[in-house]
């Protein structure tokens, strides 16, 4: 046995030489992704424009807006970017268990939430950000850029994602920018779903964010976490789905929580830079983005396109509290050896990024739109 092993190096070296071009080609291959999110953002534009990314599908989920409206916005954005061949699948309209009435009941017991997404009617206190219109799930009027000409797929988002990971096993990264309802449904429908994906990267969760930028808008967002450092909207909207997804057997999980976003901002200057290099059809949509918000989903895009934007990360086991109480939806995390051992998965948690490099990465990606 030992002698046989000793003879293997020469053939192995020769084989490596033969496969070098194939390995180089694989290294240069575009990352295949499915974007699951409420509507559209600079994240979508950057990923669709980047020559490093191959968006094989976009799916909608309710969160900030209803999945119905989100799908219409996604269709129209793809049309304006000349990417109308990218399929759009409409996803879950409601969370697994959470409801508007349960949210009101929770607030009566434990205090007001800063943001409630589709259930938001007014801010608790004055803020620089506008109050979004309170819409019904059927209201798909006033789509930025006009009503879409195309249509969503006949299959639900969860089924679409299942089909695609089976078609391209080990190749598709799921990019999650909203609540994880579709991912949890896909995992429950097909226990192989997560293991067949290349990995998952998502914006969600909150560990210990601090105010970094010194301006009123940034201070407003950072203040939200002063007394609730472990609460974040994407998770709080559907905690059960976040917990199910966190226990799924992904090959890799990357978490982009609120923490790095407090050092970033969608400034008028950044919007102007993006609009200047954006495809003509999408400039009006970009110009309509409201400034002042942190770069939440956009950090996910930047990390995918150029991982060197990350300045600090940590390996943690991550889960979310799905018990209806004061900490409903809060982030749970453990270092190695301290996790409960109930199927929690280890994740790479992005704790800080280079804000200037994130901005430059986004602008560069948009400038490369084909």
Tab-separated table of C-alpha atoms in Angstrom:
chain	number	residue	atom	x	y	z
A	1	UNK	CA	0.000	0.000	0.000
A	2	UNK	CA	2.704	2.478	0.963
A	3	UNK	CA	4.761	1.724	-2.160
A	4	UNK	CA	1.739	2.180	-4.390
A	5	UNK	CA	1.092	5.567	-2.826
A	6	UNK	CA	4.723	6.532	-3.356
A	7	UNK	CA	4.353	6.064	-7.108
A	8	UNK	CA	1.407	8.485	-7.455
A	9	UNK	CA	3.102	11.946	-7.553
A	10	UNK	CA	4.365	11.848	-11.161
A	11	UNK	CA	0.982	10.991	-12.758
A	12	UNK	CA	-0.749	13.449	-10.456
A	13	UNK	CA	1.535	16.275	-11.547
A	14	UNK	CA	0.976	15.412	-15.176
A	15	UNK	CA	-2.802	15.397	-14.663
A	16	UNK	CA	-2.620	18.801	-12.956
A	17	UNK	CA	-0.885	20.211	-15.993
A	18	UNK	CA	-3.603	18.901	-18.275
A	19	UNK	CA	-6.400	20.397	-16.206
A	20	UNK	CA	-4.805	23.800	-15.616
A	21	UNK	CA	-6.771	25.537	-18.412
A	22	UNK	CA	-9.998	24.015	-17.116
A	23	UNK	CA	-9.216	25.218	-13.596
A	24	UNK	CA	-8.400	28.691	-14.867
A	25	UNK	CA	-11.662	28.754	-16.776
A	26	UNK	CA	-13.532	27.645	-13.670
A	27	UNK	CA	-11.864	30.393	-11.615
A	28	UNK	CA	-13.003	32.990	-14.147
A	29	UNK	CA	-16.532	31.618	-14.407
A	30	UNK	CA	-19.385	33.928	-13.429
A	31	UNK	CA	-21.119	33.148	-10.151
A	32	UNK	CA	-24.639	31.845	-10.711
A	33	UNK	CA	-27.129	33.435	-8.316
A	34	UNK	CA	-30.837	33.645	-7.623
A	35	UNK	CA	-31.894	36.919	-5.985
A	36	UNK	CA	-34.758	36.569	-3.499
A	37	UNK	CA	-35.962	39.941	-2.229
A	38	UNK	CA	-39.016	42.128	-1.657
A	39	UNK	CA	-38.645	44.475	-4.604
A	40	UNK	CA	-35.713	46.155	-6.311
A	41	UNK	CA	-32.669	48.037	-5.092
A	42	UNK	CA	-29.167	49.027	-6.059
A	43	UNK	CA	-28.176	45.485	-5.098
A	44	UNK	CA	-30.195	44.067	-7.992
A	45	UNK	CA	-28.783	46.552	-10.486
A	46	UNK	CA	-25.185	45.910	-9.416
A	47	UNK	CA	-25.517	42.113	-9.539
A	48	UNK	CA	-27.323	42.165	-12.896
A	49	UNK	CA	-24.698	44.501	-14.344
A	50	UNK	CA	-21.575	42.826	-12.958
A	51	UNK	CA	-19.637	40.639	-15.418
A	52	UNK	CA	-18.719	38.441	-12.432
A	53	UNK	CA	-22.337	37.486	-11.704
A	54	UNK	CA	-24.862	35.428	-13.674
A	55	UNK	CA	-28.364	36.083	-12.328
A	56	UNK	CA	-30.381	33.013	-13.346
A	57	UNK	CA	-33.594	34.164	-11.677
A	58	UNK	CA	-35.231	36.749	-9.439
A	59	UNK	CA	-37.933	35.938	-6.905
A	60	UNK	CA	-40.148	38.115	-4.729
A	61	UNK	CA	-41.183	37.805	-1.097
A	62	UNK	CA	-43.275	40.024	1.155
A	63	UNK	CA	-41.472	42.220	3.648
A	64	UNK	CA	-40.968	45.914	2.987
A	65	UNK	CA	-43.572	45.568	0.228
A	66	UNK	CA	-45.929	42.782	-0.824
A	67	UNK	CA	-44.557	39.977	-3.007
A	68	UNK	CA	-47.098	40.872	-5.701
A	69	UNK	CA	-45.818	44.411	-6.024
A	70	UNK	CA	-42.231	43.247	-5.651
A	71	UNK	CA	-42.543	40.876	-8.597
A	72	UNK	CA	-43.979	43.647	-10.781
A	73	UNK	CA	-41.104	45.940	-9.846
A	74	UNK	CA	-38.588	43.207	-10.591
A	75	UNK	CA	-40.110	42.537	-14.011
A	76	UNK	CA	-40.011	46.214	-14.906
A	77	UNK	CA	-36.435	46.685	-13.687
A	78	UNK	CA	-35.280	43.740	-15.804
A	79	UNK	CA	-37.050	45.180	-18.833
A	80	UNK	CA	-35.423	48.580	-18.340
A	81	UNK	CA	-32.000	46.934	-18.049
A	82	UNK	CA	-32.534	44.818	-21.158
A	83	UNK	CA	-32.522	41.668	-19.002
A	84	UNK	CA	-36.104	40.592	-19.610
A	85	UNK	CA	-34.967	37.010	-20.366
A	86	UNK	CA	-34.197	36.591	-16.649
A	87	UNK	CA	-37.231	34.792	-15.143
A	88	UNK	CA	-39.189	36.235	-12.223
A	89	UNK	CA	-41.133	34.026	-9.825
A	90	UNK	CA	-43.563	35.470	-7.292
A	91	UNK	CA	-43.062	34.181	-3.776
A	92	UNK	CA	-44.833	33.939	-0.451
A	93	UNK	CA	-47.400	36.627	0.238
A	94	UNK	CA	-47.442	36.110	4.024
A	95	UNK	CA	-44.950	34.956	6.670
A	96	UNK	CA	-45.216	31.386	7.954
A	97	UNK	CA	-46.920	32.346	11.246
A	98	UNK	CA	-46.535	36.058	11.903
A	99	UNK	CA	-49.464	38.360	11.062
A	100	UNK	CA	-50.354	42.032	11.273
A	101	UNK	CA	-52.682	41.351	14.208
A	102	UNK	CA	-49.991	39.377	16.075
A	103	UNK	CA	-47.584	42.259	15.478
A	104	UNK	CA	-50.050	44.725	17.015
A	105	UNK	CA	-50.514	42.375	19.978
A	106	UNK	CA	-46.752	42.059	20.410
A	107	UNK	CA	-46.342	45.853	20.400
A	108	UNK	CA	-49.023	46.195	23.071
A	109	UNK	CA	-47.062	43.807	25.281
A	110	UNK	CA	-43.430	44.703	24.567
A	111	UNK	CA	-43.235	48.133	22.901
A	112	UNK	CA	-43.281	49.705	19.456
A	113	UNK	CA	-41.324	48.377	16.516
A	114	UNK	CA	-39.405	50.928	14.463
A	115	UNK	CA	-40.298	49.374	11.112
A	116	UNK	CA	-43.083	46.932	10.208
A	117	UNK	CA	-42.810	46.676	6.429
A	118	UNK	CA	-46.121	46.092	4.665
A	119	UNK	CA	-47.916	46.667	7.974
A	120	UNK	CA	-46.354	50.117	8.452
A	121	UNK	CA	-48.806	53.024	8.681
A	122	UNK	CA	-46.776	55.717	10.410
A	123	UNK	CA	-43.477	56.356	12.173
A	124	UNK	CA	-43.573	56.397	15.950
A	125	UNK	CA	-41.617	59.671	15.987
A	126	UNK	CA	-40.572	62.259	13.376
A	127	UNK	CA	-37.945	61.040	10.902
A	128	UNK	CA	-36.248	62.272	7.732
A	129	UNK	CA	-37.474	59.225	5.816
A	130	UNK	CA	-40.820	59.383	4.059
A	131	UNK	CA	-43.748	57.281	5.247
A	132	UNK	CA	-44.525	54.645	2.616
A	133	UNK	CA	-48.134	54.242	1.472
A	134	UNK	CA	-50.081	51.511	3.224
A	135	UNK	CA	-51.133	49.166	0.417
A	136	UNK	CA	-53.156	45.998	0.003
A	137	UNK	CA	-51.489	42.904	-1.500
A	138	UNK	CA	-53.464	43.463	-4.712
A	139	UNK	CA	-52.229	47.032	-5.245
A	140	UNK	CA	-49.514	46.984	-7.912
A	141	UNK	CA	-50.053	50.559	-9.116
A	142	UNK	CA	-47.373	53.223	-9.585
A	143	UNK	CA	-44.524	50.849	-10.433
A	144	UNK	CA	-41.255	52.829	-10.841
A	145	UNK	CA	-40.549	53.081	-14.561
A	146	UNK	CA	-44.100	52.081	-15.487
A	147	UNK	CA	-46.079	48.834	-15.488
A	148	UNK	CA	-44.139	45.771	-16.709
A	149	UNK	CA	-44.918	44.221	-20.072
A	150	UNK	CA	-43.842	40.732	-19.039
A	151	UNK	CA	-45.322	38.219	-16.632
A	152	UNK	CA	-44.117	36.158	-13.703
A	153	UNK	CA	-43.557	32.424	-14.051
A	154	UNK	CA	-46.460	30.075	-13.471
A	155	UNK	CA	-44.592	28.398	-10.596
A	156	UNK	CA	-44.078	29.740	-7.095
A	157	UNK	CA	-40.695	31.097	-6.040
A	158	UNK	CA	-39.930	28.138	-3.754
A	159	UNK	CA	-40.603	25.650	-6.546
A	160	UNK	CA	-38.521	27.684	-8.997
A	161	UNK	CA	-35.530	27.703	-6.658
A	162	UNK	CA	-35.856	23.970	-6.033
A	163	UNK	CA	-35.946	23.299	-9.771
A	164	UNK	CA	-32.900	25.455	-10.437
A	165	UNK	CA	-30.640	23.928	-7.755
A	166	UNK	CA	-31.507	20.485	-9.118
A	167	UNK	CA	-30.677	21.668	-12.642
A	168	UNK	CA	-27.355	23.223	-11.546
A	169	UNK	CA	-26.297	21.278	-8.419
A	170	UNK	CA	-23.573	22.943	-6.390
A	171	UNK	CA	-23.474	25.998	-8.656
A	172	UNK	CA	-26.164	28.436	-7.507
A	173	UNK	CA	-25.722	30.870	-4.632
A	174	UNK	CA	-28.973	32.089	-3.104
A	175	UNK	CA	-28.849	35.838	-2.444
A	176	UNK	CA	-31.448	36.780	0.172
A	177	UNK	CA	-32.324	40.436	0.681
A	178	UNK	CA	-35.643	40.047	2.498
A	179	UNK	CA	-37.459	37.698	4.881
A	180	UNK	CA	-36.632	34.012	4.359
A	181	UNK	CA	-40.154	32.700	3.820
A	182	UNK	CA	-39.435	31.327	0.335
A	183	UNK	CA	-36.240	29.620	1.507
A	184	UNK	CA	-37.980	27.923	4.423
A	185	UNK	CA	-40.807	26.744	2.161
A	186	UNK	CA	-38.294	25.382	-0.369
A	187	UNK	CA	-36.409	23.523	2.373
A	188	UNK	CA	-39.595	22.003	3.756
A	189	UNK	CA	-40.788	20.993	0.279
A	190	UNK	CA	-37.420	19.494	-0.647
A	191	UNK	CA	-34.949	18.560	2.135
A	192	UNK	CA	-32.181	18.502	-0.508
A	193	UNK	CA	-32.709	22.154	-1.470
A	194	UNK	CA	-30.051	23.794	0.708
A	195	UNK	CA	-27.479	21.043	0.191
A	196	UNK	CA	-27.819	21.320	-3.600
A	197	UNK	CA	-27.093	25.061	-3.606
A	198	UNK	CA	-23.535	26.392	-3.696
A	199	UNK	CA	-24.352	28.488	-0.651
A	200	UNK	CA	-26.458	31.212	0.922
A	201	UNK	CA	-25.624	34.867	1.529
A	202	UNK	CA	-28.227	37.050	3.176
A	203	UNK	CA	-28.854	40.460	4.672
A	204	UNK	CA	-30.431	39.940	8.048
A	205	UNK	CA	-29.837	39.741	11.753
A	206	UNK	CA	-28.183	42.136	14.170
A	207	UNK	CA	-25.329	41.461	16.566
A	208	UNK	CA	-24.003	44.647	18.173
A	209	UNK	CA	-24.302	47.606	15.745
A	210	UNK	CA	-22.970	51.038	16.659
A	211	UNK	CA	-23.400	54.500	15.164
A	212	UNK	CA	-20.448	55.318	12.911
A	213	UNK	CA	-21.506	58.196	10.664
A	214	UNK	CA	-22.041	61.610	12.220
A	215	UNK	CA	-25.248	62.889	10.644
A	216	UNK	CA	-28.925	62.995	11.548
A	217	UNK	CA	-30.102	60.295	9.164
A	218	UNK	CA	-27.381	57.836	10.179
A	219	UNK	CA	-28.010	58.567	13.847
A	220	UNK	CA	-31.712	57.787	13.405
A	221	UNK	CA	-30.956	54.330	12.020
A	222	UNK	CA	-28.261	53.539	14.581
A	223	UNK	CA	-30.520	54.657	17.427
A	224	UNK	CA	-32.948	51.862	16.588
A	225	UNK	CA	-30.463	49.320	17.937
A	226	UNK	CA	-29.456	51.102	21.149
A	227	UNK	CA	-31.979	49.193	23.260
A	228	UNK	CA	-32.671	46.313	20.881
A	229	UNK	CA	-29.237	45.366	19.484
A	230	UNK	CA	-30.337	41.910	18.359
A	231	UNK	CA	-33.473	42.880	16.431
A	232	UNK	CA	-33.598	43.408	12.652
A	233	UNK	CA	-36.620	43.684	10.337
A	234	UNK	CA	-35.944	40.941	7.744
A	235	UNK	CA	-35.762	38.379	10.532
A	236	UNK	CA	-38.445	39.921	12.774
A	237	UNK	CA	-41.020	39.830	9.968
A	238	UNK	CA	-40.804	36.023	9.736
A	239	UNK	CA	-38.669	34.548	12.546
A	240	UNK	CA	-39.848	30.992	11.996
A	241	UNK	CA	-38.594	30.935	8.414
A	242	UNK	CA	-35.251	32.431	9.483
A	243	UNK	CA	-34.775	29.681	12.064
A	244	UNK	CA	-35.706	26.932	9.596
A	245	UNK	CA	-33.309	28.365	7.023
A	246	UNK	CA	-30.491	28.679	9.586
A	247	UNK	CA	-30.762	24.977	10.401
A	248	UNK	CA	-30.723	23.861	6.745
A	249	UNK	CA	-27.598	22.002	5.487
A	250	UNK	CA	-26.067	24.734	3.301
A	251	UNK	CA	-22.521	24.202	2.059
A	252	UNK	CA	-21.767	27.731	3.235
A	253	UNK	CA	-23.667	30.592	4.879
A	254	UNK	CA	-22.602	34.235	4.822
A	255	UNK	CA	-24.531	36.631	7.059
A	256	UNK	CA	-24.511	40.378	6.368
A	257	UNK	CA	-26.200	41.775	9.485
A	258	UNK	CA	-27.024	45.380	10.290
A	259	UNK	CA	-23.631	45.860	11.946
A	260	UNK	CA	-21.521	46.860	8.890
A	261	UNK	CA	-24.323	48.968	7.410
A	262	UNK	CA	-24.103	51.725	10.043
A	263	UNK	CA	-20.822	52.862	8.448
A	264	UNK	CA	-22.479	53.205	5.021
A	265	UNK	CA	-25.109	55.423	3.440
A	266	UNK	CA	-26.978	55.817	0.168
A	267	UNK	CA	-25.906	59.432	-0.232
A	268	UNK	CA	-26.999	61.820	-3.010
A	269	UNK	CA	-23.385	61.693	-4.228
A	270	UNK	CA	-23.411	57.901	-4.509
A	271	UNK	CA	-26.758	57.978	-6.305
A	272	UNK	CA	-25.390	60.572	-8.740
A	273	UNK	CA	-22.316	58.419	-9.414
A	274	UNK	CA	-24.471	55.369	-10.066
A	275	UNK	CA	-26.940	57.267	-12.269
A	276	UNK	CA	-24.070	58.654	-14.335
A	277	UNK	CA	-22.813	55.179	-15.320
A	278	UNK	CA	-26.133	53.293	-15.264
A	279	UNK	CA	-27.793	52.040	-18.465
A	280	UNK	CA	-30.024	54.739	-19.921
A	281	UNK	CA	-33.206	52.791	-19.233
A	282	UNK	CA	-32.532	52.472	-15.532
A	283	UNK	CA	-31.306	55.992	-14.742
A	284	UNK	CA	-34.778	57.271	-13.922
A	285	UNK	CA	-35.305	54.409	-11.467
A	286	UNK	CA	-31.944	55.069	-9.796
A	287	UNK	CA	-32.754	58.773	-9.546
A	288	UNK	CA	-35.977	57.817	-7.765
A	289	UNK	CA	-34.181	55.958	-4.949
A	290	UNK	CA	-34.589	57.805	-1.654
A	291	UNK	CA	-31.218	58.815	-0.161
A	292	UNK	CA	-30.244	58.601	3.490
A	293	UNK	CA	-30.693	54.877	4.079
A	294	UNK	CA	-27.784	52.605	5.014
A	295	UNK	CA	-26.493	50.228	2.341
A	296	UNK	CA	-28.143	47.050	3.581
A	297	UNK	CA	-28.637	44.731	0.593
A	298	UNK	CA	-25.990	46.620	-1.356
A	299	UNK	CA	-23.292	45.310	0.991
A	300	UNK	CA	-24.343	41.787	0.008
A	301	UNK	CA	-23.772	42.646	-3.659
A	302	UNK	CA	-20.395	44.217	-2.902
A	303	UNK	CA	-19.254	41.182	-0.880
A	304	UNK	CA	-20.233	38.832	-3.716
A	305	UNK	CA	-18.516	40.914	-6.397
A	306	UNK	CA	-15.392	41.761	-4.396
A	307	UNK	CA	-14.900	39.936	-1.066
A	308	UNK	CA	-11.992	42.250	-0.236
A	309	UNK	CA	-14.524	44.909	0.872
A	310	UNK	CA	-14.814	42.919	4.112
A	311	UNK	CA	-12.534	44.192	6.880
A	312	UNK	CA	-13.740	41.994	9.754
A	313	UNK	CA	-15.742	38.784	10.004
A	314	UNK	CA	-16.246	35.971	12.479
A	315	UNK	CA	-17.288	32.321	12.343
A	316	UNK	CA	-20.395	31.859	14.494
A	317	UNK	CA	-23.302	29.491	14.880
A	318	UNK	CA	-26.415	31.549	14.158
A	319	UNK	CA	-30.116	31.020	14.855
A	320	UNK	CA	-33.151	33.225	15.519
A	321	UNK	CA	-35.659	33.258	18.374
A	322	UNK	CA	-38.993	31.948	17.117
A	323	UNK	CA	-40.760	31.908	20.493
A	324	UNK	CA	-43.499	34.550	20.771
A	325	UNK	CA	-42.178	36.728	23.563
A	326	UNK	CA	-40.169	39.893	24.181
A	327	UNK	CA	-37.222	38.582	22.102
A	328	UNK	CA	-39.309	37.216	19.218
A	329	UNK	CA	-37.130	37.400	16.094
A	330	UNK	CA	-33.930	38.336	17.928
A	331	UNK	CA	-30.575	37.067	16.688
A	332	UNK	CA	-28.968	34.189	18.591
A	333	UNK	CA	-25.289	33.356	18.162
A	334	UNK	CA	-22.579	31.202	19.671
A	335	UNK	CA	-18.888	30.620	19.224
A	336	UNK	CA	-17.606	27.075	18.698
A	337	UNK	CA	-18.363	24.671	21.595
A	338	UNK	CA	-21.113	26.908	23.053
A	339	UNK	CA	-23.932	26.242	20.565
A	340	UNK	CA	-26.905	24.129	21.782
A	341	UNK	CA	-26.186	21.439	19.199
A	342	UNK	CA	-29.707	21.320	17.789
A	343	UNK	CA	-28.688	21.563	14.152
A	344	UNK	CA	-27.430	25.168	14.109
A	345	UNK	CA	-25.135	25.824	11.148
A	346	UNK	CA	-21.848	27.699	11.275
A	347	UNK	CA	-21.852	30.952	9.302
A	348	UNK	CA	-19.392	33.634	8.278
A	349	UNK	CA	-20.736	36.820	9.864
A	350	UNK	CA	-19.593	40.066	8.193
A	351	UNK	CA	-19.026	42.587	10.991
A	352	UNK	CA	-17.391	45.493	9.141
A	353	UNK	CA	-16.598	46.619	5.611
A	354	UNK	CA	-14.629	49.366	3.874
A	355	UNK	CA	-17.428	51.881	3.053
A	356	UNK	CA	-15.505	53.653	0.287
A	357	UNK	CA	-14.615	50.350	-1.343
A	358	UNK	CA	-18.253	49.239	-1.165
A	359	UNK	CA	-19.334	52.438	-2.965
A	360	UNK	CA	-16.629	52.017	-5.624
A	361	UNK	CA	-17.508	48.347	-6.147
A	362	UNK	CA	-21.178	49.176	-6.719
A	363	UNK	CA	-20.425	52.034	-9.131
A	364	UNK	CA	-17.913	49.920	-11.054
A	365	UNK	CA	-20.363	47.024	-11.345
A	366	UNK	CA	-23.153	49.235	-12.686
A	367	UNK	CA	-20.753	50.837	-15.178
A	368	UNK	CA	-20.110	47.397	-16.708
A	369	UNK	CA	-23.728	46.696	-17.623
A	370	UNK	CA	-23.953	44.983	-20.995
